[in-house]
């Protein structure tokens, strides 16, 4: 099983995989008693114009398969089409490692499609950190 979410803050030289395991240990009871009917938590916050959110979930799949899907921007369009207000999605892979891959999400009837920058912050055999961000929208 794989636990996904944001790892705890790391000290210098800290191992993000160990921090994620520690985060899982702290969230284990919350995941078991999730109101979503699945082992998942959702945390969101708003501070001025900044909105952030973290999803922590147990995925009953081998890590290698989940990793292969999450490093591909095309898979994120399948993942993001969860809310009825999301009307469409397009993705653009970067031709170069660390390039400008993005995911455009069509939200509601406004025909507004903010481009989420896709950043692979860490990709290791025991830890994956994918970040999606949009400067405004």
Coordinates of N, CA and C in Angstrom, one line a residue:
X1 N 0.8 -1.2 0.0 CA 0.0 0.0 0.0 C 0.9 1.2 0.0
X2 N 0.4 2.3 -0.6 CA 1.1 3.5 -0.7 C 0.3 4.6 0.0
X3 N 1.0 5.5 0.8 CA 0.4 6.6 1.4 C 0.8 7.8 0.7
X4 N -0.1 8.6 0.2 CA 0.2 9.9 -0.5 C -0.2 11.1 0.3
X5 N 0.5 12.1 0.2 CA 0.2 13.4 0.9 C 1.5 14.2 1.1
X6 N 1.4 15.2 1.9 CA 2.6 16.0 2.2 C 3.4 15.5 3.3
X7 N 4.6 15.4 3.1 CA 5.5 14.9 4.2 C 5.7 16.0 5.3
X8 N 6.1 15.6 6.5 CA 6.3 16.5 7.5 C 7.6 17.4 7.2
X9 N 7.7 18.5 7.8 CA 8.9 19.3 7.5 C 10.1 18.6 7.8
X10 N 11.1 18.8 7.0 CA 12.4 18.0 7.1 C 13.5 18.9 7.7
X11 N 14.3 18.4 8.5 CA 15.5 19.1 9.0 C 16.6 18.9 7.9
X12 N 17.7 19.6 8.1 CA 18.8 19.4 7.1 C 19.2 17.9 7.0
X13 N 19.2 17.5 5.7 CA 19.6 16.1 5.5 C 18.5 15.1 5.7
X14 N 17.3 15.6 6.0 CA 16.2 14.6 6.3 C 15.8 13.8 5.1
X15 N 15.2 12.7 5.4 CA 14.8 11.8 4.4 C 13.3 12.0 4.2
X16 N 12.8 12.5 3.0 CA 11.4 12.7 2.9 C 10.5 11.4 2.9
X17 N 11.1 10.3 2.5 CA 10.3 9.0 2.6 C 10.1 8.7 4.1
X18 N 11.1 8.9 5.0 CA 10.9 8.7 6.4 C 9.9 9.6 7.0
X19 N 9.9 10.9 6.6 CA 9.0 11.9 7.0 C 7.5 11.5 6.6
X20 N 7.4 11.0 5.4 CA 6.1 10.5 5.0 C 5.6 9.4 5.8
X21 N 6.5 8.4 6.1 CA 6.1 7.3 6.9 C 5.6 7.8 8.3
X22 N 6.3 8.8 8.9 CA 6.0 9.3 10.1 C 4.6 10.0 10.1
X23 N 4.4 10.7 9.0 CA 3.1 11.4 8.7 C 2.0 10.3 8.7
X24 N 2.2 9.2 8.0 CA 1.2 8.1 7.9 C 0.9 7.6 9.3
X25 N 2.0 7.4 10.1 CA 1.7 6.9 11.5 C 0.8 7.8 12.3
X26 N 1.0 9.2 12.1 CA 0.2 10.1 12.8 C -1.3 10.2 12.3
X27 N -1.4 9.9 11.0 CA -2.7 9.9 10.3 C -3.5 8.6 10.3
X28 N -2.8 7.5 10.7 CA -3.4 6.2 10.5 C -4.9 6.1 11.0
X29 N -5.1 6.6 12.2 CA -6.5 6.5 12.8 C -7.5 7.3 12.0
X30 N -7.0 8.5 11.6 CA -7.9 9.4 10.8 C -8.2 8.7 9.5
X31 N -7.3 8.1 8.8 CA -7.5 7.4 7.6 C -8.5 6.3 7.7
X32 N -8.4 5.5 8.8 CA -9.2 4.3 9.0 C -10.7 4.8 9.2
X33 N -10.9 6.0 9.9 CA -12.2 6.5 10.2 C -12.6 7.6 9.3
X34 N -12.2 7.6 8.1 CA -12.4 8.7 7.1 C -13.9 8.8 6.8
X35 N -14.4 10.0 6.7 CA -15.8 10.2 6.4 C -16.1 10.0 4.9
X36 N -15.0 9.8 4.1 CA -15.2 9.6 2.6 C -15.5 8.1 2.3
X37 N -15.5 7.2 3.3 CA -15.7 5.8 3.0 C -14.5 5.1 2.4
X38 N -13.4 5.8 2.3 CA -12.1 5.3 1.8 C -11.0 5.9 2.7
X39 N -9.9 5.3 2.8 CA -8.8 5.8 3.6 C -8.2 7.1 3.0
X40 N -8.9 8.2 3.3 CA -8.4 9.5 2.7 C -8.8 10.6 3.6
X41 N -7.9 11.6 3.7 CA -8.2 12.9 4.4 C -8.0 14.0 3.4
X42 N -8.6 15.1 3.7 CA -8.5 16.3 2.9 C -8.3 17.5 3.8
X43 N -7.3 18.3 3.6 CA -7.0 19.5 4.4 C -6.9 20.6 3.5
X44 N -7.6 21.7 3.8 CA -7.4 22.9 2.9 C -7.4 24.1 3.8
X45 N -6.8 25.2 3.3 CA -6.7 26.4 4.0 C -6.6 27.6 3.1
X46 N -7.0 28.7 3.6 CA -7.0 30.0 2.8 C -6.4 31.1 3.7
X47 N -5.4 31.8 3.1 CA -4.8 32.9 3.8 C -4.6 34.0 2.8
X48 N -5.5 35.0 2.9 CA -5.5 36.0 1.9 C -5.9 35.5 0.5
X49 N -5.0 35.7 -0.4 CA -5.2 35.2 -1.8 C -4.6 33.8 -2.0
X50 N -4.1 33.2 -1.0 CA -3.4 31.9 -1.1 C -4.3 30.8 -0.6
X51 N -4.6 29.8 -1.5 CA -5.4 28.7 -1.2 C -4.5 27.4 -1.3
X52 N -4.5 26.6 -0.3 CA -3.7 25.4 -0.4 C -4.5 24.2 0.1
X53 N -4.1 23.0 -0.4 CA -4.8 21.8 0.0 C -3.9 20.6 0.0
X54 N -4.1 19.7 0.9 CA -3.4 18.4 0.9 C -4.4 17.3 1.0
X55 N -4.1 16.3 0.2 CA -4.9 15.1 0.3 C -4.0 14.0 0.7
X56 N -4.4 13.2 1.7 CA -3.6 12.1 2.2 C -4.5 10.9 2.0
X57 N -3.9 9.9 1.3 CA -4.7 8.7 1.0 C -3.9 7.4 0.9
X58 N -4.5 6.3 1.2 CA -3.9 5.0 1.0 C -4.4 4.5 -0.3
X59 N -3.5 4.1 -1.2 CA -3.8 3.6 -2.5 C -3.4 2.1 -2.5
X60 N -4.4 1.2 -2.7 CA -4.1 -0.2 -2.6 C -3.6 -0.7 -4.0
X61 N -2.4 -0.2 -4.4 CA -1.8 -0.5 -5.6 C -0.3 -0.6 -5.4
X62 N 0.4 -1.3 -6.2 CA 1.9 -1.3 -6.0 C 2.4 0.1 -6.4
X63 N 3.4 0.6 -5.6 CA 4.0 1.9 -5.7 C 4.5 2.1 -7.2
X64 N 5.1 1.2 -7.8 CA 5.7 1.4 -9.1 C 4.6 1.8 -10.1
X65 N 3.4 1.2 -10.1 CA 2.3 1.5 -11.0 C 1.8 2.9 -10.7
X66 N 1.6 3.2 -9.4 CA 1.1 4.6 -9.0 C 2.1 5.6 -9.5
X67 N 3.4 5.4 -9.2 CA 4.4 6.3 -9.6 C 4.4 6.5 -11.1
X68 N 4.3 5.5 -11.9 CA 4.3 5.6 -13.3 C 3.2 6.5 -13.8
X69 N 2.0 6.4 -13.2 CA 0.9 7.2 -13.5 C 1.1 8.7 -13.1
X70 N 1.6 8.9 -11.9 CA 1.6 10.3 -11.4 C 2.8 11.1 -12.0
X71 N 3.7 10.5 -12.6 CA 4.8 11.3 -13.2 C 4.4 11.7 -14.6
X72 N 3.2 11.3 -15.1 CA 2.7 11.6 -16.4 C 1.6 12.6 -16.3
X73 N 1.8 13.8 -17.0 CA 0.8 14.8 -16.9 C -0.6 14.4 -17.4
X74 N -0.6 13.5 -18.4 CA -1.9 13.0 -18.9 C -2.7 12.2 -17.9
X75 N -2.1 11.6 -17.0 CA -2.8 10.9 -15.9 C -3.5 11.8 -15.0
X76 N -2.9 13.0 -14.8 CA -3.5 14.0 -13.9 C -4.9 14.5 -14.4
X77 N -5.1 14.5 -15.7 CA -6.4 14.9 -16.3 C -7.4 13.9 -15.8
X78 N -7.1 12.6 -15.8 CA -8.0 11.6 -15.3 C -8.3 11.7 -13.8
X79 N -7.2 12.1 -13.1 CA -7.4 12.3 -11.6 C -8.2 13.5 -11.3
X80 N -7.9 14.6 -12.0 CA -8.6 15.9 -11.7 C -10.0 16.0 -12.0
X81 N -10.5 15.1 -12.9 CA -11.9 15.2 -13.3 C -12.7 14.5 -12.2
X82 N -12.7 15.1 -11.0 CA -13.4 14.5 -9.9 C -14.6 15.4 -9.5
X83 N -14.6 16.6 -9.8 CA -15.6 17.6 -9.3 C -16.5 17.9 -10.5
X84 N -17.8 18.0 -10.3 CA -18.7 18.2 -11.4 C -18.5 19.6 -12.1
X85 N -17.8 20.5 -11.4 CA -17.6 21.8 -12.0 C -16.3 21.8 -12.9
X86 N -15.6 20.7 -13.0 CA -14.5 20.6 -13.9 C -15.0 20.1 -15.2
X87 N -14.9 20.9 -16.2 CA -15.6 20.5 -17.5 C -14.6 19.9 -18.5
X88 N -13.3 20.1 -18.3 CA -12.4 19.5 -19.2 C -10.9 19.7 -18.7
X89 N -10.0 19.0 -19.4 CA -8.6 19.0 -19.0 C -7.8 18.8 -20.3
X90 N -6.7 19.5 -20.4 CA -5.7 19.2 -21.4 C -4.3 19.2 -20.8
X91 N -3.4 18.5 -21.3 CA -2.1 18.4 -20.7 C -1.0 18.6 -21.8
X92 N 0.1 19.1 -21.4 CA 1.2 19.4 -22.3 C 2.5 18.8 -21.6
X93 N 3.1 17.8 -22.2 CA 4.3 17.3 -21.7 C 5.4 18.2 -22.1
X94 N 6.5 18.2 -21.3 CA 7.7 19.0 -21.7 C 8.6 18.0 -22.5
X95 N 9.3 18.6 -23.5 CA 10.2 17.8 -24.3 C 11.5 17.6 -23.5
X96 N 11.8 18.4 -22.5 CA 13.0 18.3 -21.8 C 12.7 18.0 -20.3
X97 N 13.6 17.3 -19.6 CA 13.5 17.0 -18.2 C 13.5 18.4 -17.5
X98 N 12.5 18.5 -16.5 CA 12.5 19.8 -15.8 C 11.9 20.9 -16.6
X99 N 11.3 20.6 -17.7 CA 10.8 21.7 -18.6 C 9.4 22.2 -18.1
X100 N 8.7 22.8 -19.1 CA 7.4 23.4 -18.7 C 6.2 22.6 -19.0
X101 N 6.1 21.5 -18.3 CA 4.9 20.7 -18.5 C 3.8 21.4 -17.7
X102 N 2.5 21.3 -18.3 CA 1.4 21.9 -17.6 C 0.1 21.1 -17.8
X103 N -0.9 21.5 -17.0 CA -2.2 20.9 -17.1 C -3.2 22.0 -17.1
X104 N -4.0 22.1 -18.1 CA -5.0 23.1 -18.2 C -6.4 22.5 -17.8
X105 N -7.1 23.2 -16.9 CA -8.3 22.6 -16.4 C -9.4 23.6 -16.7
X106 N -10.4 23.2 -17.4 CA -11.6 24.0 -17.7 C -12.6 24.0 -16.6
X107 N -12.8 25.1 -15.9 CA -13.6 25.2 -14.7 C -15.0 25.9 -15.0
X108 N -16.0 25.2 -14.8 CA -17.4 25.7 -15.0 C -17.7 26.2 -16.4
X109 N -18.7 27.0 -16.4 CA -19.2 27.6 -17.7 C -18.4 28.8 -18.1
X110 N -17.5 29.3 -17.2 CA -16.8 30.5 -17.5 C -15.8 30.4 -18.6
X111 N -15.5 29.1 -19.0 CA -14.5 28.8 -20.0 C -13.1 29.3 -19.6
X112 N -12.9 29.4 -18.3 CA -11.6 29.8 -17.8 C -10.8 28.5 -17.6
X113 N -9.6 28.5 -18.2 CA -8.8 27.3 -18.1 C -7.4 27.6 -17.5
X114 N -7.3 27.7 -16.2 CA -6.0 28.0 -15.6 C -5.0 26.9 -16.0
X115 N -3.8 27.2 -16.3 CA -2.7 26.3 -16.5 C -2.0 26.0 -15.2
X116 N -2.0 24.8 -14.7 CA -1.3 24.4 -13.6 C 0.1 24.0 -14.0
X117 N 1.1 24.6 -13.5 CA 2.5 24.1 -13.7 C 2.7 22.8 -13.1
X118 N 3.3 21.9 -13.8 CA 3.6 20.5 -13.3 C 5.0 20.4 -13.0
X119 N 5.4 20.1 -11.7 CA 6.8 20.1 -11.3 C 7.0 18.8 -10.6
X120 N 7.9 18.0 -11.1 CA 8.4 16.8 -10.4 C 9.5 17.1 -9.5
X121 N 9.1 17.4 -8.2 CA 10.1 17.9 -7.2 C 11.1 16.7 -6.7
X122 N 10.6 15.5 -6.7 CA 11.4 14.4 -6.3 C 10.8 13.1 -6.9
X123 N 11.7 12.3 -7.4 CA 11.3 11.0 -8.0 C 12.3 10.0 -7.7
X124 N 12.0 9.2 -6.6 CA 13.0 8.2 -6.1 C 12.2 6.9 -6.0
X125 N 13.0 5.8 -5.8 CA 12.4 4.5 -5.7 C 11.5 4.4 -4.5
X126 N 11.6 5.2 -3.5 CA 10.8 5.1 -2.2 C 10.0 6.4 -1.9
X127 N 10.0 7.4 -2.9 CA 9.4 8.6 -2.6 C 9.1 9.4 -3.9
X128 N 7.9 10.0 -4.0 CA 7.6 10.8 -5.2 C 6.9 12.1 -4.7
X129 N 7.3 13.2 -5.2 CA 6.8 14.5 -4.9 C 6.4 15.2 -6.1
X130 N 5.2 15.3 -6.5 CA 4.7 16.0 -7.6 C 3.9 17.2 -7.1
X131 N 4.2 18.4 -7.7 CA 3.6 19.6 -7.3 C 2.9 20.3 -8.5
X132 N 1.6 20.7 -8.3 CA 0.8 21.4 -9.3 C 0.6 22.8 -8.7
X133 N 0.8 23.8 -9.5 CA 0.6 25.1 -8.9 C 0.1 26.0 -10.1
X134 N -0.6 27.1 -9.7 CA -1.1 28.0 -10.6 C -1.0 29.4 -10.0
X135 N -0.4 30.4 -10.7 CA -0.1 31.7 -10.0 C -1.4 32.5 -9.7
X136 N -2.5 32.3 -10.5 CA -3.7 32.9 -10.2 C -4.9 32.2 -10.8
X137 N -6.1 32.5 -10.4 CA -7.2 31.8 -11.0 C -8.1 31.1 -10.0

